[in-house]
Amino acid sequence: MLRVDQVVSGYGAIDVLNHVTISLDKGEIIAVLGANGAGKTTLLRTITGLIRVRKGAVTFGDKVLNGLSPAEVVKCGISHVPEGRHIFPDLTVEENLLLAAYIMPRSQQKSRLDAMYAMFSILADRRKQAGGTLSGGEQQMLALARGLMPNPRLMLLDEPSLGLAPKIIGTVFDTLAHLRESGVSILLVEQNAKRSLELADRAYILVTGQVALEGTAHELSGNEMVKQLYLGGTR
Amino acid sequence: MTSSGTRRLAVNGAIAALVLVLPLVFRTKSSIIGYLNIAMLYAIATQGLNLLMGFGGLVSLGHAAFMAIGGYTAAVLVMTYHVNMFLAVVAGVAGAGLFGLVIGFPSLRLSGFYLAVATMALGSSIADIIKRLAITGGDYGLINIPVLRLGGWELTSEISKYYFFVAILVVVFLVVRNFLNSRSGRAVRAVRDSEMTASAMGVNVAAYKLITFIFAACIAGLSGALYAFTISYLHPMNFGLSFSISLLSMSIIGGLGTIIGPILGALFWVMLPVVIGGKMEFLSTVIFGLSIIGSVMFLPKGLSELVTRIQTRLRL
Amino acid sequence: MSIDIFLNLTVRGLTTGAIYALVGMGIVLILQTTNVMNFAQGDTGMFITYLAFFMITTAKVPYSLVLILAIAAGAVVGLLVERFMMRSVRSRSHLSLIMLTLGLSLLFQGLAAFLFNTEPRLFPPLVSGDPIKIGPVILGRQDIVVLLAAIVTFGILYLFLYRTKQGAAARSISQDEYAARVLGIPTPSIYMLIWAIGSAMAGLAALLIVPRFSLEPSFMGLVQVKAFTAIVLGGMGSVFGAAVGGLIIGVVENLVAYQFPAIKDSFMLIVIVIVLLVLPQGLFGKGQQRRL
Ligand SMILES: Nc1ncnc2c1ncn2[C@@H]1O[C@H](COP(=O)(O)OP(=O)(O)OP(=O)(O)O)[C@@H](O)[C@H]1O
Ligand SMILES: [Mg+2]
């Protein structure tokens, strides 16, 4: 469904991604792992149109995403939950959610909102509360809900477990497993390789802007290099 | 020496010669030399603004006020208190610097926006403040301010003023360049490029901003004091907000962060209306506005960039 | 000062303050959403007022229609400025953006002087007739119009910001522009909309205040300085702060001019220095983040 084909992109004079090729089928969860600065966030930004594709192509279904604005990419059915959550601190939970469905007509917004409140009951209780006053875990739930608001077919998640307590990380991954059931495809960027490989169907290892390794989650979990570098093995 | 080095030396030598010979060419047209003199006075003040904006990344919308403070301080000291002229100029510079402290200290602890607003308030109120003081001649202005004397030499003719301003401009130029290459100057540029990095490196960001601002105010004060003793006439209305904006425009059009920018900008500012002529006077304001917009959008180093490009094209 | 004089000065100060508030709110709206401190706000209004003047005197367009046309013209000017100037330089430094607006302000002044010459002209007030007496307070009809217009504008702006999705989008951009783009909010069109609204407000404010002065290219200069003072007093960050700041400046200015005429002209400067020294966040500021 999503194809990232030999993509080059970056900032200013620097290319961060060097001919990255990734694909994802409908209903799949794939994980993209890599060290800090490997280009994982850059990959997501390139898919969503936040930065320009310099070479190669990004296609979704039969649509070429190259050159589309983030707003147009969201319209195609891709949502992006950014690293660090980026909740609007002074807007209410409800406003945060509604803005994520900016392009939708009002009636549809309303039904999506109800669906989100049904799914995340903590948010329903705090709908009039300012986003900045939520706890870290609650903010991550809000970020996930914002990603789901536009009813996407594909969700890009950038380190959803970042800075959360283990128990809450559990909740986040449970939510993702639950999403798979409902048919949303997920591209998951994570530092937490162990849990991601447990959840994902397939995975890619990104090293300095290039795909160093790819395979099923099972294969990669057994790979010596992956074990050492990402699963806390000893050298 | 490389051939390009020789060539540069030759070009600079030619420019220097031109600067020195120019007044002799226009010997009979002292009005043209008069315009050049005004341009140089402005260029001195603009040199400070250029330092502030181009190297410090800060903006002053009330720079003419510092000129006014420098000019009035110096003139009043000489005329009312019969202070030695040289000391009066020094006092004018110090007075402008002091005002720079008063305005800069409260605003520079906050973001650059606050400095813009505070200097704008200073720029817009200075004329009225001066008008209300008795000692400044109020609304009549100060007339017959004594002309600058250097030893026994009185700067009455435009040509003598011309050479004097060229000398001062060179001195200011050297002082600014030395400042920029000093420890403080490097810190100032570091602050402009990234406040976060600079403060991580242990640079006291607010202090360096304040130093730059006061320095710029002092240079404007110098320009004002010289203005008083060469033009011999001060009027509050000449230093209002619109003149501050003019100074700012000169630095932008000339090219921020370049050393010749202020001179080019001031020349352009003074000469364009002369060239266009009185009837179409306001066309020059339109052109100035467009030049600023054009510089910011397409030529961040303004006229100096244009000059450099032409130079490269001609392989000078 | 007798109580009657005090009341009169205060109410008249409020009407002047309402103008500062209108100009200031436009500046804050643009600053918070697009991160541009617009020093051309006053002169945008000035230029539009010239257009309005010639619609009234030369084209004999009825006044009420002119008001609407002028506001529309302001919106168009704002759209053009955003689309053709600000958009391509959005990522530049604050300083560059400020310089750009200064260039714009000079351009408007030059155009006004070049096209219409600088001779001061009398601009007729929107409503004429004898002043109205409310208790001890005597108020010109135009002043009442100004007050009403400011209240209505404030109301509309409030509804826009808090009741429409475009308004919510503008607020979200002011808090976290990156997040807004990630969520798929079409930020370029929001920027255009905000420039249009802000510039329309500039036109309205200038048109309402011009009968107090005479129409000349510099007439909005001082008004803009006071609007900026109001913004600093209100805390730079909020449209509401700018409105309250504007009203306070208007009233205090009037009282000071009556009681201490000697400091009338340096009053703005004194206010700014004191506010920055003792109350740097202003009355309603929450720090230096961009907030609407
Ligand atoms: N906005 C930016 N401007 C310039 N360079 C950037 C920008 N964002 C990231 N980079 C650079 O691009 C490279 C890849 O960064 P990226 O954020 O994609 O890494 P990442 O894999 O997401 O790392 P992390 O695990 O720390 O989030 C890094 O070298 C980084 O410095
Ligand atoms: Mg990242």
Short mmCIF file of C-alpha atoms in Angstrom, two decimals, chain A residues 69-165:
data_model
loop_
_atom_site.label_atom_id
_atom_site.label_comp_id
_atom_site.label_asym_id
_atom_site.label_seq_id
_atom_site.Cartn_x
_atom_site.Cartn_y
_atom_site.Cartn_z
CA SER A 69 1.55 19.32 1.15
CA PRO A 70 1.05 17.71 4.58
CA ALA A 71 -2.60 18.69 4.42
CA GLU A 72 -3.03 16.83 1.12
CA VAL A 73 -1.22 13.77 2.46
CA VAL A 74 -3.59 13.64 5.43
CA LYS A 75 -6.45 13.78 2.95
CA CYS A 76 -5.05 10.69 1.22
CA GLY A 77 -5.48 8.78 4.48
CA ILE A 78 -2.09 8.99 6.17
CA SER A 79 -1.71 10.49 9.62
CA HIS A 80 1.48 11.28 11.48
CA VAL A 81 1.89 11.19 15.25
CA PRO A 82 5.04 13.24 15.79
CA GLU A 83 7.97 12.49 18.02
CA GLY A 84 7.59 14.31 21.33
CA ARG A 85 3.78 14.38 21.03
CA HIS A 86 3.47 18.09 20.24
CA ILE A 87 0.18 18.60 22.05
CA PHE A 88 -1.10 22.19 21.79
CA PRO A 89 -0.66 23.16 25.44
CA ASP A 90 -3.25 25.95 25.64
CA LEU A 91 -5.94 24.31 23.57
CA THR A 92 -8.43 21.96 25.18
CA VAL A 93 -8.30 18.24 24.59
CA GLU A 94 -11.34 18.58 22.36
CA GLU A 95 -9.79 21.39 20.32
CA ASN A 96 -6.63 19.33 19.93
CA LEU A 97 -8.70 16.48 18.56
CA LEU A 98 -10.87 18.58 16.27
CA LEU A 99 -7.86 20.23 14.69
CA ALA A 100 -6.55 16.81 13.72
CA ALA A 101 -9.66 16.39 11.59
CA TYR A 102 -9.44 19.88 10.13
CA ILE A 103 -10.38 18.83 6.61
CA MET A 104 -13.48 16.89 7.61
CA PRO A 105 -17.02 18.26 7.51
CA ARG A 106 -18.48 19.10 10.87
CA SER A 107 -20.83 16.13 11.19
CA GLN A 108 -18.04 13.68 10.49
CA GLN A 109 -15.77 15.45 12.98
CA LYS A 110 -18.42 14.94 15.61
CA SER A 111 -18.71 11.22 15.04
CA ARG A 112 -14.94 10.77 14.99
CA LEU A 113 -14.75 12.70 18.24
CA ASP A 114 -17.30 10.38 19.83
CA ALA A 115 -15.37 7.36 18.57
CA MET A 116 -12.17 8.71 20.14
CA TYR A 117 -13.87 9.36 23.46
CA ALA A 118 -15.26 5.84 23.40
CA MET A 119 -11.81 4.44 22.74
CA PHE A 120 -9.88 6.64 25.17
CA SER A 121 -12.09 7.23 28.17
CA ILE A 122 -9.46 9.32 29.99
CA LEU A 123 -9.76 11.86 27.21
CA ALA A 124 -13.53 11.97 27.49
CA ASP A 125 -13.19 12.95 31.14
CA ARG A 126 -10.77 15.71 30.28
CA ARG A 127 -12.28 17.12 27.12
CA LYS A 128 -12.36 20.71 28.39
CA GLN A 129 -8.95 20.53 30.05
CA ALA A 130 -5.97 22.30 28.46
CA GLY A 131 -3.64 19.90 26.67
CA GLY A 132 -0.63 21.17 28.59
CA THR A 133 -2.12 20.10 31.92
CA LEU A 134 -2.33 16.40 30.98
CA SER A 135 0.23 13.92 32.28
CA GLY A 136 2.79 12.46 29.90
CA GLY A 137 0.84 9.25 29.43
CA GLU A 138 -2.40 11.10 28.87
CA GLN A 139 -0.70 13.35 26.36
CA GLN A 140 0.51 10.31 24.45
CA MET A 141 -3.03 8.95 24.40
CA LEU A 142 -4.19 12.31 23.09
CA ALA A 143 -1.48 12.22 20.46
CA LEU A 144 -2.61 8.74 19.36
CA ALA A 145 -6.22 9.89 19.31
CA ARG A 146 -5.24 12.89 17.20
CA GLY A 147 -3.57 10.50 14.79
CA LEU A 148 -6.77 8.47 14.57
CA MET A 149 -9.13 11.43 14.26
CA PRO A 150 -8.94 11.75 10.47
CA ASN A 151 -9.79 8.05 10.21
CA PRO A 152 -6.52 7.15 8.48
CA ARG A 153 -5.72 4.02 6.55
CA LEU A 154 -2.08 4.35 7.56
CA MET A 155 -0.67 5.80 10.73
CA LEU A 156 2.94 6.88 11.11
CA LEU A 157 4.02 6.75 14.74
CA ASP A 158 7.26 8.34 15.86
CA GLU A 159 8.52 6.92 19.15
CA PRO A 160 5.19 6.71 20.97
CA SER A 161 6.85 5.19 24.04
CA LEU A 162 9.37 8.00 24.43
CA GLY A 163 9.68 9.15 28.03
CA LEU A 164 6.84 7.04 29.40
CA ALA A 165 6.79 4.75 32.43
#
